[in-house]
């Protein structure tokens, strides 16, 4: 039996990242548009270079990433990049917009209990067969059941009753009405593969590339020249799995790869030169870094303590110190620069008010569970200890090794105060994924009244009304919630000089429009 993505500490962290978007909902009134139309395809000249025969990409991989292109076992890094190039999805989050891809439209019935998906016409798989409703039905049912590690995304779908009405129409009944099915399910994860496909060693999709071979940790993809979205500008992609960030940067400097996915802030600061370009993802493609306070556990069941901790920290100093300035400050709610964010005011440091609140609550000592779970987190924890001392509170750091930090996922919600990180997702995706009562990663705790308001927001079919309810939830979380969300750690990549046109979709790099010198 081949290993699963759950077997190593590295993949427990990857699982955490995936779990934070599982079963999520999203608000906002996003622009829904076709994705991949010819008029969206930049020409090589416009992108600043020419087409490429081969582009080699160094990307994070885990020791269990043995079956590239299997959407049921996709984790992060190399396997996710392969998956995104081989398969198209029904919908995607692209450049801050929710976009249709294989779907042409997605519409609810009156109460959001049944959704109808109409498919784009003229799309074929790599084997030349048309993409039909039967393929979508099979894909949804397969993704929604074990061993799929994204099954929780489809937890509210009545899988047995998903039906192909005709070749281009699918109906999807839900177990409970939801107004956010598009954003909560299809945008999160909806790759489509042929009906009957249950074995993925030789995957078939409709994406811009097909898998040619897997050799050790290298996966070779060749362009699908008949791709409905336009012929790719790179004829061959080689995705090389390299676990260590420093090793990926070294491979780029040595000319072994053309593009390195995910390098450290230190590497970005020190290694950029005339031959390399650092590619910054911005807040929209970032980790959201937090010191999480559990509202159900003392002393953070007192709102004054949560407010005091938030007011005592200097967020810009944390970003400058821990992220070397290659990031941006955050204001306690995930989702900045993404659809549906409530444009919350910047949280300013106020030591005097923090001191007053700590004194009223009788707090002089706190303990933080922390570790180098992302680069810079320990430095941030130590600096926060200094900042809290200025507010009259002694902070003890309980340092845990990164491999042990997520060893027992089920105990995460039992710690009063801990360093934590999330993938920056639209605010409502995050709130729904981690703040409802049954969320496995609810490390901040929420009241029953809050959870009732969240359920109401999720069930609201009207986009405008749902957006307003979710904005109110964000404002509530901003005022009284349990995250001290202090910074966005940008996705940092590096490229050989002259490489351009690389896009990022849902924090995954896409290379089908990349250009550069040979």
Coordinates of C-alpha atoms in Angstrom, one line a residue:
X1 CA 0.0 0.0 0.0
X2 CA 1.3 3.4 -0.9
X3 CA 1.7 6.0 1.9
X4 CA -0.9 8.6 2.4
X5 CA -0.4 12.4 2.9
X6 CA -1.2 11.9 6.6
X7 CA 1.9 9.9 7.4
X8 CA 4.5 12.5 8.2
X9 CA 4.8 15.6 10.4
X10 CA 5.4 17.7 7.3
X11 CA 2.1 16.5 5.9
X12 CA 0.3 17.0 9.2
X13 CA 1.1 20.6 8.7
X14 CA -0.1 20.4 5.1
X15 CA -3.3 18.8 6.3
X16 CA -3.8 21.6 8.7
X17 CA -3.6 24.1 5.8
X18 CA -6.2 22.1 3.8
X19 CA -8.4 21.7 6.8
X20 CA -8.7 25.4 7.3
X21 CA -10.7 25.8 4.1
X22 CA -12.7 22.5 4.4
X23 CA -16.5 23.0 4.5
X24 CA -16.0 26.7 4.3
X25 CA -18.4 29.5 3.2
X26 CA -17.6 32.8 1.7
X27 CA -19.3 36.2 1.4
X28 CA -19.0 39.2 -0.8
X29 CA -20.4 40.0 -4.2
X30 CA -17.5 38.7 -6.4
X31 CA -17.3 39.2 -10.1
X32 CA -18.1 36.0 -11.8
X33 CA -16.5 35.8 -15.2
X34 CA -15.3 33.2 -17.7
X35 CA -11.7 32.1 -17.1
X36 CA -9.3 31.3 -19.9
X37 CA -11.0 33.1 -22.8
X38 CA -8.7 34.1 -25.7
X39 CA -9.0 37.7 -24.9
X40 CA -7.4 37.1 -21.5
X41 CA -4.4 35.4 -22.9
X42 CA -1.4 37.7 -22.9
X43 CA 0.9 37.4 -25.9
X44 CA 4.5 36.5 -25.3
X45 CA 5.5 40.0 -26.4
X46 CA 3.1 41.6 -24.0
X47 CA 4.5 39.5 -21.2
X48 CA 8.0 40.7 -21.9
X49 CA 9.5 37.6 -23.5
X50 CA 9.1 34.7 -25.8
X51 CA 7.8 31.1 -25.5
X52 CA 9.9 28.5 -23.8
X53 CA 10.8 25.0 -24.8
X54 CA 11.3 23.9 -21.2
X55 CA 10.8 25.5 -17.8
X56 CA 12.1 23.8 -14.7
X57 CA 10.4 24.5 -11.5
X58 CA 11.7 23.7 -8.0
X59 CA 8.8 23.2 -5.6
X60 CA 8.3 21.9 -2.1
X61 CA 7.5 18.2 -1.9
X62 CA 6.9 15.6 0.8
X63 CA 8.4 12.1 1.0
X64 CA 4.9 10.7 0.4
X65 CA 4.3 12.6 -2.9
X66 CA 4.6 9.5 -4.9
X67 CA 1.6 9.8 -7.2
X68 CA 1.6 13.1 -9.0
X69 CA -1.7 14.2 -10.4
X70 CA -3.9 12.4 -8.0
X71 CA -6.5 14.9 -6.9
X72 CA -7.6 12.7 -4.0
X73 CA -4.2 12.8 -2.4
X74 CA -3.0 16.3 -3.3
X75 CA -1.2 18.1 -0.5
X76 CA 0.8 21.3 -1.2
X77 CA 3.7 22.4 -3.3
X78 CA 4.8 20.1 -6.2
X79 CA 1.7 17.8 -6.2
X80 CA -0.7 20.7 -6.1
X81 CA 1.1 22.5 -9.0
X82 CA 0.9 19.4 -11.1
X83 CA -2.7 18.9 -10.3
X84 CA -3.6 22.5 -11.2
X85 CA -1.9 22.1 -14.6
X86 CA -3.4 18.8 -15.5
X87 CA -7.0 19.4 -14.5
X88 CA -9.5 22.2 -14.9
X89 CA -11.9 23.1 -12.1
X90 CA -15.5 24.1 -12.2
X91 CA -14.7 27.4 -10.5
X92 CA -11.5 29.1 -9.2
X93 CA -10.4 32.1 -7.2
X94 CA -8.1 34.0 -9.7
X95 CA -6.6 37.4 -9.0
X96 CA -9.0 38.2 -6.3
X97 CA -12.1 37.2 -8.3
X98 CA -14.3 34.1 -8.3
X99 CA -14.3 32.9 -11.9
X100 CA -16.1 30.2 -13.8
X101 CA -13.7 27.8 -15.5
X102 CA -15.4 24.6 -16.8
X103 CA -18.7 25.8 -15.4
X104 CA -20.6 28.3 -17.5
X105 CA -23.1 29.1 -14.8
X106 CA -24.0 27.9 -11.3
X107 CA -27.5 28.7 -10.0
X108 CA -29.5 27.8 -6.9
X109 CA -33.2 27.1 -6.5
X110 CA -35.2 29.4 -4.3
X111 CA -33.8 28.3 -0.9
X112 CA -30.3 27.1 -1.9
X113 CA -31.1 23.4 -1.3
X114 CA -30.4 22.4 -4.9
X115 CA -27.8 23.9 -7.3
X116 CA -27.6 23.6 -11.1
X117 CA -24.3 23.6 -12.9
X118 CA -24.2 24.3 -16.6
X119 CA -21.0 23.4 -18.4
X120 CA -18.9 25.2 -20.9
X121 CA -19.2 23.6 -24.4
X122 CA -16.4 22.4 -26.6
X123 CA -14.0 21.3 -23.9
X124 CA -12.2 18.0 -24.3
X125 CA -10.0 15.8 -22.1
X126 CA -6.4 15.0 -23.1
X127 CA -7.7 11.8 -24.8
X128 CA -10.0 13.8 -27.0
X129 CA -13.2 12.8 -25.3
X130 CA -15.6 15.7 -24.5
X131 CA -16.1 16.9 -20.9
X132 CA -19.7 16.1 -20.0
X133 CA -22.1 16.2 -17.0
X134 CA -21.4 12.5 -16.3
X135 CA -17.8 13.4 -15.7
X136 CA -18.7 16.1 -13.3
X137 CA -21.1 13.8 -11.4
X138 CA -18.3 11.2 -11.1
X139 CA -15.8 13.8 -10.0
X140 CA -18.0 15.3 -7.3
X141 CA -18.9 11.9 -5.9
X142 CA -15.2 10.7 -5.9
X143 CA -13.9 13.9 -4.4
X144 CA -16.6 13.8 -1.7
X145 CA -15.7 10.4 -0.4
X146 CA -12.7 8.8 1.3
X147 CA -9.9 8.3 0.5
X148 CA -10.1 11.9 -0.9
X149 CA -8.4 14.2 1.5
X150 CA -10.8 17.0 0.4
X151 CA -14.0 15.0 1.3
X152 CA -14.9 17.5 4.0
X153 CA -15.3 20.2 1.3
X154 CA -18.3 18.2 0.0
X155 CA -19.7 17.2 3.5
X156 CA -23.0 19.1 2.8
X157 CA -23.5 17.6 -0.6
X158 CA -26.0 14.7 -1.0
X159 CA -23.5 12.7 -3.1
X160 CA -25.9 9.9 -4.1
X161 CA -28.4 12.3 -5.6
X162 CA -26.0 14.4 -7.7
X163 CA -27.5 13.9 -11.2
X164 CA -26.6 14.5 -14.9
X165 CA -29.7 16.1 -16.4
X166 CA -28.2 16.1 -19.9
X167 CA -24.7 16.3 -21.3
X168 CA -24.1 19.8 -20.1
X169 CA -26.3 20.1 -16.9
X170 CA -25.7 18.8 -13.4
X171 CA -28.0 19.2 -10.4
X172 CA -26.4 19.1 -6.9
X173 CA -28.7 18.6 -3.9
X174 CA -27.4 19.7 -0.5
X175 CA -28.2 18.1 2.9
X176 CA -29.0 21.5 4.3
X177 CA -29.7 24.7 2.3
X178 CA -26.6 26.9 1.6
X179 CA -26.4 30.1 -0.3
X180 CA -22.6 29.9 -0.6
X181 CA -22.2 26.6 -2.5
X182 CA -20.2 28.2 -5.3
X183 CA -17.6 29.8 -3.0
X184 CA -17.7 27.2 -0.3
X185 CA -17.3 24.1 -2.5
X186 CA -16.6 24.8 -6.2
X187 CA -14.0 27.5 -5.7
X188 CA -12.3 25.6 -2.9
X189 CA -11.7 22.4 -4.8
X190 CA -13.5 21.1 -7.9
X191 CA -11.2 19.5 -10.4
X192 CA -12.9 17.4 -13.1
X193 CA -11.7 14.1 -14.5
X194 CA -13.4 11.4 -16.7
X195 CA -16.3 9.3 -15.5
X196 CA -15.0 5.9 -14.3
X197 CA -11.5 7.1 -13.5
X198 CA -10.5 5.7 -10.1
X199 CA -6.8 5.1 -10.6
X200 CA -4.6 8.2 -11.1
X201 CA -1.1 6.9 -11.9
X202 CA -1.8 8.1 -15.5
X203 CA -4.1 11.0 -14.9
X204 CA -6.4 12.5 -17.6
X205 CA -7.7 16.0 -17.3
X206 CA -8.7 18.9 -19.6
X207 CA -6.0 21.3 -18.4
X208 CA -3.3 23.1 -20.3
X209 CA -0.8 20.2 -19.6
X210 CA -0.8 16.4 -19.6
X211 CA 1.4 14.3 -17.5
X212 CA 4.2 12.7 -19.6
X213 CA 6.2 10.9 -17.0
X214 CA 7.3 10.8 -13.3
X215 CA 11.0 10.1 -12.7
X216 CA 12.0 10.1 -9.0
X217 CA 10.9 13.5 -7.6
X218 CA 10.6 15.1 -11.1
X219 CA 7.3 15.2 -12.9
X220 CA 7.4 16.1 -16.6
X221 CA 4.3 17.8 -18.2
X222 CA 3.9 18.5 -21.9
X223 CA 1.6 21.2 -23.3
X224 CA -1.9 20.5 -24.4
X225 CA -1.7 22.3 -27.7
X226 CA -5.5 22.0 -28.2
X227 CA -6.3 23.5 -24.8
X228 CA -9.6 25.4 -24.9
X229 CA -8.1 28.3 -23.1
X230 CA -5.3 28.8 -25.6
X231 CA -2.0 27.1 -26.4
X232 CA 0.5 27.2 -23.5
X233 CA 3.6 29.4 -24.0
X234 CA 5.8 26.7 -22.3
X235 CA 6.1 23.5 -24.3
X236 CA 7.4 21.4 -21.4
X237 CA 7.2 21.9 -17.6
X238 CA 9.4 20.0 -15.3
X239 CA 8.3 20.1 -11.7
X240 CA 11.2 19.1 -9.4
X241 CA 10.4 18.3 -5.8
X242 CA 12.9 19.9 -3.4
X243 CA 11.8 19.8 0.3
X244 CA 14.1 22.5 1.7
X245 CA 13.6 26.1 0.9
X246 CA 17.4 26.8 1.0
X247 CA 18.0 23.9 -1.4
X248 CA 15.4 25.2 -3.8
X249 CA 17.2 28.6 -3.9
X250 CA 20.6 26.9 -4.3
X251 CA 19.2 24.9 -7.3
X252 CA 18.1 28.1 -8.9
X253 CA 21.4 29.9 -8.4
X254 CA 23.2 26.8 -9.8
X255 CA 21.0 26.9 -12.9
X256 CA 19.4 23.5 -12.1
X257 CA 15.9 25.1 -12.1
X258 CA 14.5 28.3 -13.7
X259 CA 12.0 29.1 -10.9
X260 CA 12.0 28.3 -7.2
X261 CA 8.7 28.2 -5.4
X262 CA 8.6 29.4 -1.8
X263 CA 11.9 30.8 -0.5
X264 CA 12.6 32.3 2.9
X265 CA 12.6 36.0 3.8
X266 CA 16.3 35.7 4.5
X267 CA 16.9 34.2 1.1
X268 CA 14.8 36.9 -0.6
X269 CA 16.8 39.6 1.2
X270 CA 20.2 38.3 0.6
X271 CA 20.2 36.3 -2.6
X272 CA 18.5 38.7 -5.1
X273 CA 21.1 39.7 -7.7
X274 CA 21.4 40.6 -11.3
X275 CA 20.7 37.1 -12.3
X276 CA 17.7 36.4 -10.0
X277 CA 14.3 38.1 -9.5
X278 CA 12.3 37.8 -6.3
X279 CA 8.6 37.3 -6.9
X280 CA 6.3 38.6 -4.1
X281 CA 2.8 37.3 -3.8
X282 CA 1.3 40.1 -1.7
X283 CA -1.3 39.6 1.0
X284 CA -3.6 37.8 -1.3
X285 CA -1.1 35.0 -1.5
X286 CA 0.2 34.7 2.0
X287 CA 0.1 33.0 5.4
X288 CA -1.9 34.9 8.0
X289 CA 0.1 34.7 11.2
X290 CA -1.6 34.7 14.6
X291 CA -1.3 34.4 18.3
X292 CA -4.6 32.6 18.9
X293 CA -6.5 33.1 22.2
X294 CA -9.2 30.5 23.0
X295 CA -12.2 32.4 24.2
X296 CA -13.5 29.3 26.0
X297 CA -10.5 29.0 28.3
X298 CA -9.2 31.2 31.1
X299 CA -8.0 33.9 31.1
X300 CA -9.1 34.6 27.5
X301 CA -12.8 34.0 28.4
X302 CA -12.5 37.6 29.6
X303 CA -12.9 39.9 26.6
X304 CA -10.7 42.5 28.3
X305 CA -7.7 40.2 28.2
X306 CA -8.2 39.5 24.5
X307 CA -8.5 43.2 23.8
X308 CA -5.5 44.1 25.9
X309 CA -3.2 41.5 24.1
X310 CA -4.3 42.9 20.8
X311 CA -3.6 46.5 21.9
X312 CA -0.2 45.7 23.5
X313 CA 1.6 44.6 20.3
X314 CA 3.4 46.6 17.7
X315 CA 2.4 44.8 14.5
X316 CA 4.8 46.7 12.2
X317 CA 7.7 45.8 14.5
X318 CA 6.7 42.2 14.4
X319 CA 6.6 42.2 10.5
X320 CA 9.9 44.1 10.3
X321 CA 11.6 41.7 12.7
X322 CA 10.2 38.3 11.9
X323 CA 9.5 38.7 8.2
X324 CA 12.3 41.1 7.5
X325 CA 9.8 43.6 6.1
X326 CA 8.7 41.1 3.4
X327 CA 5.1 41.1 4.5
X328 CA 2.4 43.4 5.7
X329 CA 0.5 44.0 8.9
X330 CA -2.8 42.4 9.7
X331 CA -5.8 43.5 11.8
X332 CA -7.1 40.3 13.4
X333 CA -9.3 39.0 10.6
X334 CA -8.2 36.8 7.8
X335 CA -9.1 37.8 4.2
X336 CA -7.3 41.1 3.5
X337 CA -7.0 41.9 -0.3
X338 CA -9.6 39.2 -1.1
X339 CA -13.3 39.3 -1.9
X340 CA -15.7 40.1 0.9
X341 CA -13.2 41.7 3.3
X342 CA -14.9 44.3 5.5
X343 CA -12.1 46.9 5.2
X344 CA -11.5 46.9 8.9
X345 CA -9.5 49.8 10.4
X346 CA -5.8 49.3 11.2
X347 CA -5.3 48.2 14.7
X348 CA -2.9 50.7 16.4
X349 CA -0.8 50.0 19.5
X350 CA -2.2 51.5 22.6
X351 CA 0.0 50.6 25.6
X352 CA -1.9 52.7 28.1
X353 CA -5.3 51.1 27.3
X354 CA -3.6 47.7 27.3
X355 CA -2.2 48.3 30.8
X356 CA -5.6 49.4 32.1
X357 CA -7.4 46.4 30.7
X358 CA -4.8 43.9 32.0
X359 CA -5.0 45.6 35.5
X360 CA -8.8 45.4 35.5
X361 CA -8.6 41.7 34.6
X362 CA -5.9 41.0 37.1
X363 CA -3.4 39.7 34.6
X364 CA 0.3 39.9 35.2
X365 CA 1.5 36.6 33.6
X366 CA 0.6 34.6 30.4
X367 CA 2.1 31.5 28.7
X368 CA 2.3 31.1 24.9
X369 CA 2.7 27.8 23.1
X370 CA 4.9 28.5 20.2
X371 CA 7.5 27.1 17.7
X372 CA 9.0 27.7 14.3
X373 CA 5.9 26.5 12.6
X374 CA 6.6 29.1 9.8
X375 CA 9.9 30.9 9.4
X376 CA 10.1 33.8 11.8
X377 CA 7.4 32.7 14.2
X378 CA 9.8 32.2 17.1
X379 CA 11.4 35.6 16.6
X380 CA 7.9 37.1 16.6
X381 CA 7.0 35.3 19.8
X382 CA 10.1 36.6 21.5
X383 CA 9.5 40.1 20.4
X384 CA 5.9 39.9 21.5
X385 CA 7.2 38.9 25.0
X386 CA 9.2 42.1 25.1
X387 CA 6.2 44.1 24.0
X388 CA 3.8 42.6 26.6
X389 CA 6.4 43.3 29.3
X390 CA 6.1 47.0 28.4
X391 CA 2.3 46.5 29.2
X392 CA 3.1 45.0 32.5
X393 CA 2.7 41.3 31.6
X394 CA 5.3 38.6 31.8
X395 CA 5.0 36.2 28.8
X396 CA 6.5 32.7 29.2
X397 CA 7.3 30.9 25.9
X398 CA 6.6 27.2 25.8
X399 CA 8.7 26.3 22.7
X400 CA 7.6 23.2 20.8
X401 CA 9.5 21.6 17.9
X402 CA 7.8 22.1 14.5
X403 CA 7.5 18.4 14.0
X404 CA 5.7 17.9 17.3
X405 CA 3.5 21.1 17.1
X406 CA 0.7 19.5 15.1
X407 CA 1.3 15.9 16.2
X408 CA -2.1 15.7 17.8
X409 CA -4.5 17.8 15.8
X410 CA -7.4 17.0 18.1
X411 CA -5.8 18.8 21.0
X412 CA -5.2 22.1 19.3
X413 CA -8.4 23.6 20.7
X414 CA -7.3 22.8 24.3
X415 CA -4.5 25.4 24.4
X416 CA -5.4 28.8 25.8
X417 CA -2.7 30.8 23.9
X418 CA -0.7 29.5 20.9
X419 CA 1.1 30.6 17.8
X420 CA -0.9 29.7 14.7
X421 CA -1.1 30.3 11.0
X422 CA -3.7 30.1 8.3
X423 CA -3.7 30.4 4.6
X424 CA -5.1 33.8 3.7
X425 CA -8.5 33.1 2.3
X426 CA -11.6 35.2 1.8
X427 CA -12.8 36.3 5.3
X428 CA -16.0 34.2 5.2
X429 CA -14.1 31.1 4.1
X430 CA -11.9 31.5 7.1
X431 CA -14.6 32.3 9.6
X432 CA -16.8 29.4 8.5
X433 CA -13.9 26.9 8.4
X434 CA -12.4 27.7 11.8
X435 CA -15.0 29.5 14.0
X436 CA -18.1 27.3 13.9
X437 CA -18.8 24.9 16.8
X438 CA -17.7 21.7 15.1
X439 CA -14.6 23.0 13.2
X440 CA -11.6 20.8 14.0
X441 CA -9.3 23.8 14.0
X442 CA -11.4 26.2 16.1
X443 CA -8.5 27.4 18.3
X444 CA -10.2 30.7 19.2
X445 CA -13.6 29.4 20.4
X446 CA -16.9 31.2 19.6
X447 CA -20.2 31.6 21.4
X448 CA -23.4 29.7 20.5
X449 CA -25.0 33.1 19.5
X450 CA -22.1 33.7 17.1
X451 CA -22.4 30.3 15.6
X452 CA -26.2 30.8 15.0
X453 CA -25.4 34.1 13.1
X454 CA -22.7 32.2 11.1
X455 CA -25.2 29.5 10.1
X456 CA -27.7 32.2 9.0
X457 CA -25.1 33.8 6.8
X458 CA -24.2 30.5 5.2
X459 CA -27.8 29.8 4.3
X460 CA -28.6 33.2 2.9
X461 CA -29.0 32.8 -0.9
X462 CA -29.0 36.5 -1.9
X463 CA -25.4 37.5 -2.5
X464 CA -25.8 41.1 -1.3
X465 CA -27.6 40.1 1.9
X466 CA -25.1 37.3 2.6
X467 CA -22.2 39.8 2.2
X468 CA -23.7 42.2 4.7
X469 CA -24.2 39.4 7.3
X470 CA -20.6 38.3 6.9
X471 CA -19.3 41.8 7.2
X472 CA -21.1 42.1 10.5
X473 CA -19.5 38.8 11.6
X474 CA -16.0 40.1 10.7
X475 CA -16.7 43.3 12.7
X476 CA -17.7 41.3 15.6
X477 CA -14.6 39.1 15.4
X478 CA -12.5 42.2 15.0
X479 CA -13.9 43.7 18.2
X480 CA -14.1 40.6 20.4
X481 CA -12.6 37.6 18.6
X482 CA -9.7 35.4 19.7
X483 CA -7.1 36.0 17.0
X484 CA -4.2 38.4 17.4
X485 CA -3.6 38.3 13.7
X486 CA -0.5 40.4 13.3
X487 CA 1.0 39.9 9.8
X488 CA 0.7 38.4 6.4
X489 CA 3.8 36.4 5.4
X490 CA 3.8 36.8 1.6
X491 CA 4.4 33.9 -0.8
X492 CA 8.0 34.5 -1.9
X493 CA 9.4 32.9 -5.0
X494 CA 12.5 33.5 -7.1
X495 CA 13.0 33.2 -10.8
X496 CA 15.8 33.3 -13.3
X497 CA 16.2 36.8 -14.8
X498 CA 13.8 37.3 -17.7
X499 CA 11.2 34.8 -16.6
X500 CA 7.8 36.5 -16.5
X501 CA 4.1 35.8 -16.9
X502 CA 3.8 33.4 -13.9
X503 CA 0.4 33.7 -12.3
X504 CA -0.8 32.7 -8.9
X505 CA -4.3 31.1 -8.5
X506 CA -5.4 30.2 -5.0
X507 CA -1.8 30.4 -3.8
X508 CA -0.7 28.0 -6.5
X509 CA 1.7 29.1 -9.3
X510 CA 0.6 28.6 -12.9
X511 CA 3.2 28.5 -15.6
X512 CA 1.1 28.0 -18.8
X513 CA 1.6 31.7 -19.8
X514 CA 5.2 32.1 -18.6
X515 CA 7.7 33.6 -21.0
X516 CA 11.4 34.3 -21.1
X517 CA 14.7 33.9 -22.8
X518 CA 15.7 30.3 -23.7

